[in-house]
Amino acid sequence: QVHLVESGGGLVQAGGSLRLSCVASGSIFSISTMGWYRQAPGKQRELVAVITDGGTTNYVDSVEGRFAISRDNVKNTVYLQMNSLKPEDTAVYYCNVKARRVYYDSWITYWGQGTQVTVSS
């Protein structure tokens, strides 16, 4: 099994910054994409940012230029640096990792438990 543990959420004023971290542990052979999703109350979960094992990144338009995703392949950790936060960024942020437990295994997508980010105006 693969476990994801997120940290770094909290309450911040508009214009402030937060850095989310997500550590993957357990039986891991390799990890491909790592990403962050978010879900605000009454809304569907949406992709915020994703990074491939080659380092290619992609962002939802609303966070482009404000958020930066990165990863440490040695530590099996993905980060989300969030700057210039806005009240509309308020949501539960979920870590998402696609991993294989052994070399012949299928790729499986795993989710973290979520961390709350609240931006006050």
mmCIF file of N, CA and C in Angstrom:
data_model
loop_
_atom_site.group_PDB
_atom_site.id
_atom_site.type_symbol
_atom_site.label_atom_id
_atom_site.label_comp_id
_atom_site.label_asym_id
_atom_site.label_seq_id
_atom_site.Cartn_x
_atom_site.Cartn_y
_atom_site.Cartn_z
ATOM 1 N N GLN A 1 0.848 -1.192 0.000
ATOM 2 C CA GLN A 1 0.000 0.000 0.000
ATOM 3 C C GLN A 1 0.884 1.242 0.000
ATOM 4 N N VAL A 2 0.349 2.307 -0.589
ATOM 5 C CA VAL A 2 1.036 3.590 -0.632
ATOM 6 C C VAL A 2 0.233 4.595 0.192
ATOM 7 N N HIS A 3 0.916 5.310 1.052
ATOM 8 C CA HIS A 3 0.265 6.297 1.909
ATOM 9 C C HIS A 3 0.768 7.700 1.564
ATOM 10 N N LEU A 4 -0.155 8.629 1.520
ATOM 11 C CA LEU A 4 0.181 10.024 1.257
ATOM 12 C C LEU A 4 -0.184 10.862 2.474
ATOM 13 N N VAL A 5 0.754 11.657 2.938
ATOM 14 C CA VAL A 5 0.513 12.527 4.092
ATOM 15 C C VAL A 5 0.819 13.956 3.685
ATOM 16 N N GLU A 6 -0.212 14.792 3.775
ATOM 17 C CA GLU A 6 -0.083 16.203 3.403
ATOM 18 C C GLU A 6 0.131 17.058 4.638
ATOM 19 N N SER A 7 0.755 18.188 4.439
ATOM 20 C CA SER A 7 0.934 19.162 5.510
ATOM 21 C C SER A 7 1.107 20.546 4.901
ATOM 22 N N GLY A 8 0.973 21.571 5.756
ATOM 23 C CA GLY A 8 1.237 22.928 5.313
ATOM 24 C C GLY A 8 0.025 23.801 5.124
ATOM 25 N N GLY A 9 -1.167 23.246 5.252
ATOM 26 C CA GLY A 9 -2.354 24.068 5.105
ATOM 27 C C GLY A 9 -2.534 24.982 6.303
ATOM 28 N N GLY A 10 -3.516 25.870 6.199
ATOM 29 C CA GLY A 10 -3.785 26.767 7.307
ATOM 30 C C GLY A 10 -4.581 27.977 6.879
ATOM 31 N N LEU A 11 -4.597 28.962 7.764
ATOM 32 C CA LEU A 11 -5.316 30.220 7.530
ATOM 33 C C LEU A 11 -4.308 31.309 7.206
ATOM 34 N N VAL A 12 -4.563 32.046 6.142
ATOM 35 C CA VAL A 12 -3.663 33.110 5.725
ATOM 36 C C VAL A 12 -4.479 34.257 5.157
ATOM 37 N N GLN A 13 -3.959 35.456 5.280
ATOM 38 C CA GLN A 13 -4.635 36.615 4.704
ATOM 39 C C GLN A 13 -4.394 36.690 3.201
ATOM 40 N N ALA A 14 -5.303 37.330 2.523
ATOM 41 C CA ALA A 14 -5.137 37.524 1.083
ATOM 42 C C ALA A 14 -3.803 38.203 0.797
ATOM 43 N N GLY A 15 -3.125 37.704 -0.220
ATOM 44 C CA GLY A 15 -1.806 38.200 -0.560
ATOM 45 C C GLY A 15 -0.674 37.417 0.086
ATOM 46 N N GLY A 16 -1.023 36.574 1.017
ATOM 47 C CA GLY A 16 -0.016 35.789 1.721
ATOM 48 C C GLY A 16 0.392 34.548 0.959
ATOM 49 N N SER A 17 1.227 33.740 1.613
ATOM 50 C CA SER A 17 1.784 32.542 0.993
ATOM 51 C C SER A 17 1.660 31.341 1.922
ATOM 52 N N LEU A 18 1.570 30.187 1.310
ATOM 53 C CA LEU A 18 1.624 28.908 2.022
ATOM 54 C C LEU A 18 2.383 27.925 1.154
ATOM 55 N N ARG A 19 2.980 26.931 1.806
ATOM 56 C CA ARG A 19 3.657 25.869 1.083
ATOM 57 C C ARG A 19 3.111 24.533 1.565
ATOM 58 N N LEU A 20 2.516 23.797 0.646
ATOM 59 C CA LEU A 20 1.999 22.471 0.951
ATOM 60 C C LEU A 20 3.053 21.420 0.613
ATOM 61 N N SER A 21 3.058 20.365 1.423
ATOM 62 C CA SER A 21 3.946 19.226 1.174
ATOM 63 C C SER A 21 3.135 17.945 1.213
ATOM 64 N N CYS A 22 3.566 16.963 0.449
ATOM 65 C CA CYS A 22 2.923 15.662 0.448
ATOM 66 C C CYS A 22 4.003 14.603 0.305
ATOM 67 N N VAL A 23 4.087 13.735 1.306
ATOM 68 C CA VAL A 23 5.085 12.680 1.310
ATOM 69 C C VAL A 23 4.411 11.349 1.018
ATOM 70 N N ALA A 24 4.951 10.639 0.046
ATOM 71 C CA ALA A 24 4.458 9.302 -0.292
ATOM 72 C C ALA A 24 5.358 8.268 0.368
ATOM 73 N N SER A 25 4.734 7.304 1.030
ATOM 74 C CA SER A 25 5.510 6.261 1.706
ATOM 75 C C SER A 25 4.825 4.921 1.522
ATOM 76 N N GLY A 26 5.562 3.876 1.894
ATOM 77 C CA GLY A 26 5.019 2.536 1.761
ATOM 78 C C GLY A 26 5.748 1.763 0.695
ATOM 79 N N SER A 27 5.050 0.815 0.098
ATOM 80 C CA SER A 27 5.641 -0.039 -0.922
ATOM 81 C C SER A 27 5.593 0.675 -2.279
ATOM 82 N N ILE A 28 6.698 1.352 -2.610
ATOM 83 C CA ILE A 28 6.754 2.141 -3.839
ATOM 84 C C ILE A 28 7.933 1.690 -4.694
ATOM 85 N N PHE A 29 7.637 1.295 -5.947
ATOM 86 C CA PHE A 29 8.707 1.002 -6.890
ATOM 87 C C PHE A 29 9.066 2.246 -7.684
ATOM 88 N N SER A 30 8.051 2.910 -8.184
ATOM 89 C CA SER A 30 8.289 4.151 -8.918
ATOM 90 C C SER A 30 7.038 5.016 -8.904
ATOM 91 N N ILE A 31 7.254 6.316 -9.117
ATOM 92 C CA ILE A 31 6.173 7.294 -9.157
ATOM 93 C C ILE A 31 6.248 8.024 -10.485
ATOM 94 N N SER A 32 5.109 8.197 -11.126
ATOM 95 C CA SER A 32 5.102 8.991 -12.360
ATOM 96 C C SER A 32 4.628 10.398 -12.029
ATOM 97 N N THR A 33 3.385 10.706 -12.282
ATOM 98 C CA THR A 33 2.914 12.066 -12.035
ATOM 99 C C THR A 33 2.552 12.275 -10.563
ATOM 100 N N MET A 34 2.762 13.504 -10.122
ATOM 101 C CA MET A 34 2.364 13.932 -8.782
ATOM 102 C C MET A 34 1.612 15.250 -8.969
ATOM 103 N N GLY A 35 0.574 15.433 -8.191
ATOM 104 C CA GLY A 35 -0.201 16.643 -8.406
ATOM 105 C C GLY A 35 -1.006 17.063 -7.200
ATOM 106 N N TRP A 36 -1.639 18.203 -7.363
ATOM 107 C CA TRP A 36 -2.511 18.765 -6.334
ATOM 108 C C TRP A 36 -3.863 19.097 -6.953
ATOM 109 N N TYR A 37 -4.906 18.710 -6.244
ATOM 110 C CA TYR A 37 -6.267 19.053 -6.590
ATOM 111 C C TYR A 37 -6.840 19.858 -5.422
ATOM 112 N N ARG A 38 -7.953 20.515 -5.676
ATOM 113 C CA ARG A 38 -8.640 21.208 -4.597
ATOM 114 C C ARG A 38 -10.146 21.115 -4.796
ATOM 115 N N GLN A 39 -10.829 21.218 -3.666
ATOM 116 C CA GLN A 39 -12.290 21.189 -3.707
ATOM 117 C C GLN A 39 -12.823 22.208 -2.723
ATOM 118 N N ALA A 40 -13.527 23.188 -3.260
ATOM 119 C CA ALA A 40 -14.173 24.203 -2.448
ATOM 120 C C ALA A 40 -15.594 23.750 -2.127
ATOM 121 N N PRO A 41 -16.173 24.288 -1.056
ATOM 122 C CA PRO A 41 -17.538 23.887 -0.680
ATOM 123 C C PRO A 41 -18.520 24.095 -1.825
ATOM 124 N N GLY A 42 -19.288 23.066 -2.127
ATOM 125 C CA GLY A 42 -20.294 23.158 -3.168
ATOM 126 C C GLY A 42 -19.768 23.080 -4.583
ATOM 127 N N LYS A 43 -18.466 22.824 -4.724
ATOM 128 C CA LYS A 43 -17.865 22.755 -6.056
ATOM 129 C C LYS A 43 -17.217 21.393 -6.289
ATOM 130 N N GLN A 44 -16.980 21.106 -7.558
ATOM 131 C CA GLN A 44 -16.307 19.863 -7.899
ATOM 132 C C GLN A 44 -14.804 19.980 -7.641
ATOM 133 N N ARG A 45 -14.192 18.832 -7.406
ATOM 134 C CA ARG A 45 -12.751 18.812 -7.249
ATOM 135 C C ARG A 45 -12.097 19.173 -8.579
ATOM 136 N N GLU A 46 -11.086 20.026 -8.524
ATOM 137 C CA GLU A 46 -10.411 20.450 -9.752
ATOM 138 C C GLU A 46 -8.904 20.275 -9.625
ATOM 139 N N LEU A 47 -8.282 20.039 -10.761
ATOM 140 C CA LEU A 47 -6.830 19.950 -10.812
ATOM 141 C C LEU A 47 -6.232 21.339 -10.645
ATOM 142 N N VAL A 48 -5.261 21.449 -9.749
ATOM 143 C CA VAL A 48 -4.575 22.715 -9.544
ATOM 144 C C VAL A 48 -3.247 22.725 -10.288
ATOM 145 N N ALA A 49 -2.455 21.682 -10.069
ATOM 146 C CA ALA A 49 -1.135 21.617 -10.699
ATOM 147 C C ALA A 49 -0.681 20.171 -10.734
ATOM 148 N N VAL A 50 0.125 19.853 -11.736
ATOM 149 C CA VAL A 50 0.652 18.503 -11.863
ATOM 150 C C VAL A 50 2.087 18.587 -12.358
ATOM 151 N N ILE A 51 2.902 17.612 -11.943
ATOM 152 C CA ILE A 51 4.288 17.551 -12.389
ATOM 153 C C ILE A 51 4.609 16.104 -12.751
ATOM 154 N N THR A 52 5.224 15.915 -13.905
ATOM 155 C CA THR A 52 5.586 14.572 -14.349
ATOM 156 C C THR A 52 6.921 14.149 -13.746
ATOM 157 N N ASP A 53 7.279 12.889 -13.942
ATOM 158 C CA ASP A 53 8.555 12.425 -13.432
ATOM 159 C C ASP A 53 9.720 13.071 -14.166
ATOM 160 N N GLY A 54 9.430 13.642 -15.324
ATOM 161 C CA GLY A 54 10.460 14.359 -16.062
ATOM 162 C C GLY A 54 10.544 15.828 -15.704
ATOM 163 N N GLY A 55 9.635 16.291 -14.844
ATOM 164 C CA GLY A 55 9.677 17.675 -14.397
ATOM 165 C C GLY A 55 8.767 18.624 -15.158
ATOM 166 N N THR A 56 8.009 18.120 -16.099
ATOM 167 C CA THR A 56 7.060 18.971 -16.825
ATOM 168 C C THR A 56 5.893 19.329 -15.913
ATOM 169 N N THR A 57 5.535 20.600 -15.914
ATOM 170 C CA THR A 57 4.463 21.068 -15.038
ATOM 171 C C THR A 57 3.290 21.614 -15.839
ATOM 172 N N ASN A 58 2.135 21.600 -15.196
ATOM 173 C CA ASN A 58 0.932 22.145 -15.808
ATOM 174 C C ASN A 58 0.053 22.700 -14.697
ATOM 175 N N TYR A 59 -0.568 23.856 -14.968
ATOM 176 C CA TYR A 59 -1.370 24.527 -13.956
ATOM 177 C C TYR A 59 -2.746 24.897 -14.507
ATOM 178 N N VAL A 60 -3.708 24.954 -13.617
ATOM 179 C CA VAL A 60 -4.994 25.518 -13.988
ATOM 180 C C VAL A 60 -4.776 27.021 -14.180
ATOM 181 N N ASP A 61 -5.511 27.605 -15.095
ATOM 182 C CA ASP A 61 -5.290 29.015 -15.456
ATOM 183 C C ASP A 61 -5.365 29.954 -14.246
ATOM 184 N N SER A 62 -6.252 29.652 -13.321
ATOM 185 C CA SER A 62 -6.487 30.576 -12.209
ATOM 186 C C SER A 62 -5.305 30.694 -11.244
ATOM 187 N N VAL A 63 -4.353 29.767 -11.294
ATOM 188 C CA VAL A 63 -3.204 29.835 -10.387
ATOM 189 C C VAL A 63 -1.893 30.064 -11.131
ATOM 190 N N GLU A 64 -1.953 30.084 -12.450
ATOM 191 C CA GLU A 64 -0.748 30.286 -13.259
ATOM 192 C C GLU A 64 -0.041 31.567 -12.846
ATOM 193 N N GLY A 65 1.240 31.468 -12.578
ATOM 194 C CA GLY A 65 2.028 32.627 -12.178
ATOM 195 C C GLY A 65 2.031 32.896 -10.684
ATOM 196 N N ARG A 66 1.152 32.244 -9.947
ATOM 197 C CA ARG A 66 1.086 32.440 -8.486
ATOM 198 C C ARG A 66 1.532 31.197 -7.728
ATOM 199 N N PHE A 67 1.230 30.026 -8.267
ATOM 200 C CA PHE A 67 1.576 28.762 -7.616
ATOM 201 C C PHE A 67 2.724 28.100 -8.372
ATOM 202 N N ALA A 68 3.515 27.324 -7.636
ATOM 203 C CA ALA A 68 4.604 26.569 -8.248
ATOM 204 C C ALA A 68 4.656 25.172 -7.641
ATOM 205 N N ILE A 69 4.601 24.170 -8.505
ATOM 206 C CA ILE A 69 4.688 22.785 -8.054
ATOM 207 C C ILE A 69 6.111 22.280 -8.277
ATOM 208 N N SER A 70 6.597 21.481 -7.350
ATOM 209 C CA SER A 70 7.925 20.891 -7.484
ATOM 210 C C SER A 70 7.923 19.536 -6.786
ATOM 211 N N ARG A 71 8.975 18.749 -7.026
ATOM 212 C CA ARG A 71 9.038 17.437 -6.410
ATOM 213 C C ARG A 71 10.471 17.078 -6.066
ATOM 214 N N ASP A 72 10.596 16.227 -5.061
ATOM 215 C CA ASP A 72 11.890 15.671 -4.677
ATOM 216 C C ASP A 72 11.768 14.166 -4.840
ATOM 217 N N ASN A 73 12.373 13.640 -5.877
ATOM 218 C CA ASN A 73 12.215 12.224 -6.190
ATOM 219 C C ASN A 73 12.920 11.316 -5.190
ATOM 220 N N VAL A 74 13.900 11.819 -4.499
ATOM 221 C CA VAL A 74 14.586 11.022 -3.476
ATOM 222 C C VAL A 74 13.683 10.856 -2.259
ATOM 223 N N LYS A 75 13.007 11.918 -1.914
ATOM 224 C CA LYS A 75 12.127 11.911 -0.744
ATOM 225 C C LYS A 75 10.689 11.523 -1.073
ATOM 226 N N ASN A 76 10.398 11.269 -2.353
ATOM 227 C CA ASN A 76 9.020 10.948 -2.777
ATOM 228 C C ASN A 76 8.040 12.001 -2.266
ATOM 229 N N THR A 77 8.408 13.235 -2.460
ATOM 230 C CA THR A 77 7.633 14.351 -1.936
ATOM 231 C C THR A 77 7.300 15.335 -3.044
ATOM 232 N N VAL A 78 6.086 15.857 -2.991
ATOM 233 C CA VAL A 78 5.669 16.898 -3.915
ATOM 234 C C VAL A 78 5.278 18.127 -3.098
ATOM 235 N N TYR A 79 5.601 19.284 -3.638
ATOM 236 C CA TYR A 79 5.343 20.547 -2.958
ATOM 237 C C TYR A 79 4.447 21.429 -3.820
ATOM 238 N N LEU A 80 3.732 22.321 -3.136
ATOM 239 C CA LEU A 80 2.979 23.343 -3.851
ATOM 240 C C LEU A 80 3.215 24.665 -3.131
ATOM 241 N N GLN A 81 3.997 25.524 -3.750
ATOM 242 C CA GLN A 81 4.235 26.854 -3.211
ATOM 243 C C GLN A 81 3.136 27.765 -3.728
ATOM 244 N N MET A 82 2.383 28.345 -2.808
ATOM 245 C CA MET A 82 1.247 29.179 -3.178
ATOM 246 C C MET A 82 1.514 30.613 -2.726
ATOM 247 N N ASN A 83 1.616 31.508 -3.677
ATOM 248 C CA ASN A 83 1.869 32.923 -3.406
ATOM 249 C C ASN A 83 0.684 33.757 -3.858
ATOM 250 N N SER A 84 0.628 34.980 -3.369
ATOM 251 C CA SER A 84 -0.441 35.920 -3.745
ATOM 252 C C SER A 84 -1.809 35.257 -3.625
ATOM 253 N N LEU A 85 -2.029 34.622 -2.501
ATOM 254 C CA LEU A 85 -3.265 33.874 -2.307
ATOM 255 C C LEU A 85 -4.479 34.789 -2.306
ATOM 256 N N LYS A 86 -5.573 34.259 -2.828
ATOM 257 C CA LYS A 86 -6.835 34.988 -2.922
ATOM 258 C C LYS A 86 -7.915 34.218 -2.161
ATOM 259 N N PRO A 87 -8.954 34.913 -1.725
ATOM 260 C CA PRO A 87 -10.044 34.200 -1.027
ATOM 261 C C PRO A 87 -10.616 33.045 -1.851
ATOM 262 N N GLU A 88 -10.616 33.184 -3.160
ATOM 263 C CA GLU A 88 -11.161 32.117 -4.010
ATOM 264 C C GLU A 88 -10.246 30.897 -4.074
ATOM 265 N N ASP A 89 -9.074 30.962 -3.475
ATOM 266 C CA ASP A 89 -8.211 29.791 -3.375
ATOM 267 C C ASP A 89 -8.592 28.920 -2.178
ATOM 268 N N THR A 90 -9.509 29.397 -1.374
ATOM 269 C CA THR A 90 -9.949 28.631 -0.207
ATOM 270 C C THR A 90 -10.565 27.312 -0.638
ATOM 271 N N ALA A 91 -10.048 26.220 -0.083
ATOM 272 C CA ALA A 91 -10.502 24.881 -0.458
ATOM 273 C C ALA A 91 -9.741 23.849 0.374
ATOM 274 N N VAL A 92 -10.185 22.614 0.254
ATOM 275 C CA VAL A 92 -9.381 21.499 0.750
ATOM 276 C C VAL A 92 -8.487 21.058 -0.399
ATOM 277 N N TYR A 93 -7.206 20.982 -0.136
ATOM 278 C CA TYR A 93 -6.228 20.611 -1.153
ATOM 279 C C TYR A 93 -5.814 19.156 -0.952
ATOM 280 N N TYR A 94 -5.875 18.403 -2.049
ATOM 281 C CA TYR A 94 -5.570 16.982 -2.015
ATOM 282 C C TYR A 94 -4.343 16.672 -2.865
ATOM 283 N N CYS A 95 -3.484 15.864 -2.306
ATOM 284 C CA CYS A 95 -2.330 15.360 -3.033
ATOM 285 C C CYS A 95 -2.750 14.148 -3.858
ATOM 286 N N ASN A 96 -2.186 14.013 -5.041
ATOM 287 C CA ASN A 96 -2.526 12.929 -5.959
ATOM 288 C C ASN A 96 -1.235 12.378 -6.544
ATOM 289 N N VAL A 97 -1.060 11.071 -6.440
ATOM 290 C CA VAL A 97 0.183 10.439 -6.908
ATOM 291 C C VAL A 97 -0.149 9.190 -7.688
ATOM 292 N N LYS A 98 0.518 9.016 -8.833
ATOM 293 C CA LYS A 98 0.370 7.798 -9.615
ATOM 294 C C LYS A 98 1.652 6.980 -9.420
ATOM 295 N N ALA A 99 1.496 5.760 -8.892
ATOM 296 C CA ALA A 99 2.677 4.983 -8.506
ATOM 297 C C ALA A 99 2.499 3.510 -8.838
ATOM 298 N N ARG A 100 3.644 2.827 -8.884
ATOM 299 C CA ARG A 100 3.669 1.367 -9.005
ATOM 300 C C ARG A 100 4.377 0.793 -7.799
ATOM 301 N N ARG A 101 3.848 -0.315 -7.293
ATOM 302 C CA ARG A 101 4.448 -0.922 -6.114
ATOM 303 C C ARG A 101 5.563 -1.895 -6.478
ATOM 304 N N VAL A 102 5.478 -2.501 -7.652
ATOM 305 C CA VAL A 102 6.524 -3.362 -8.183
ATOM 306 C C VAL A 102 6.639 -3.073 -9.677
ATOM 307 N N TYR A 103 7.730 -3.530 -10.311
ATOM 308 C CA TYR A 103 7.994 -3.110 -11.682
ATOM 309 C C TYR A 103 6.944 -3.604 -12.666
ATOM 310 N N TYR A 104 6.276 -4.721 -12.378
ATOM 311 C CA TYR A 104 5.287 -5.290 -13.293
ATOM 312 C C TYR A 104 3.868 -4.872 -12.924
ATOM 313 N N ASP A 105 3.734 -4.027 -11.933
ATOM 314 C CA ASP A 105 2.417 -3.630 -11.449
ATOM 315 C C ASP A 105 1.797 -2.609 -12.392
ATOM 316 N N SER A 106 0.508 -2.459 -12.298
ATOM 317 C CA SER A 106 -0.173 -1.388 -13.009
ATOM 318 C C SER A 106 0.011 -0.086 -12.233
ATOM 319 N N TRP A 107 -0.117 1.012 -12.954
ATOM 320 C CA TRP A 107 -0.080 2.311 -12.292
ATOM 321 C C TRP A 107 -1.382 2.499 -11.512
ATOM 322 N N ILE A 108 -1.247 2.903 -10.282
ATOM 323 C CA ILE A 108 -2.405 3.139 -9.422
ATOM 324 C C ILE A 108 -2.365 4.568 -8.924
ATOM 325 N N THR A 109 -3.537 5.202 -8.891
ATOM 326 C CA THR A 109 -3.627 6.579 -8.397
ATOM 327 C C THR A 109 -4.009 6.575 -6.923
ATOM 328 N N TYR A 110 -3.254 7.319 -6.144
ATOM 329 C CA TYR A 110 -3.495 7.423 -4.714
ATOM 330 C C TYR A 110 -3.822 8.867 -4.338
ATOM 331 N N TRP A 111 -4.613 8.998 -3.287
ATOM 332 C CA TRP A 111 -5.037 10.320 -2.818
ATOM 333 C C TRP A 111 -4.642 10.513 -1.360
ATOM 334 N N GLY A 112 -4.287 11.745 -1.021
ATOM 335 C CA GLY A 112 -4.080 12.094 0.367
ATOM 336 C C GLY A 112 -5.402 12.392 1.046
ATOM 337 N N GLN A 113 -5.322 12.680 2.336
ATOM 338 C CA GLN A 113 -6.548 12.905 3.120
ATOM 339 C C GLN A 113 -7.054 14.336 2.984
ATOM 340 N N GLY A 114 -6.226 15.204 2.446
ATOM 341 C CA GLY A 114 -6.641 16.593 2.248
ATOM 342 C C GLY A 114 -6.144 17.502 3.363
ATOM 343 N N THR A 115 -5.837 18.729 2.989
ATOM 344 C CA THR A 115 -5.443 19.743 3.968
ATOM 345 C C THR A 115 -6.178 21.041 3.646
ATOM 346 N N GLN A 116 -6.722 21.668 4.672
ATOM 347 C CA GLN A 116 -7.550 22.859 4.478
ATOM 348 C C GLN A 116 -6.681 24.093 4.279
ATOM 349 N N VAL A 117 -7.001 24.854 3.259
ATOM 350 C CA VAL A 117 -6.390 26.167 3.025
ATOM 351 C C VAL A 117 -7.508 27.195 3.048
ATOM 352 N N THR A 118 -7.384 28.169 3.934
ATOM 353 C CA THR A 118 -8.388 29.219 4.056
ATOM 354 C C THR A 118 -7.705 30.571 3.890
ATOM 355 N N VAL A 119 -8.209 31.357 2.947
ATOM 356 C CA VAL A 119 -7.649 32.674 2.674
ATOM 357 C C VAL A 119 -8.690 33.719 3.039
ATOM 358 N N SER A 120 -8.351 34.557 3.993
ATOM 359 C CA SER A 120 -9.294 35.593 4.443
ATOM 360 C C SER A 120 -9.063 36.881 3.658
ATOM 361 N N SER A 121 -10.134 37.604 3.464
ATOM 362 C CA SER A 121 -10.040 38.862 2.692
ATOM 363 C C SER A 121 -9.708 40.046 3.592
#
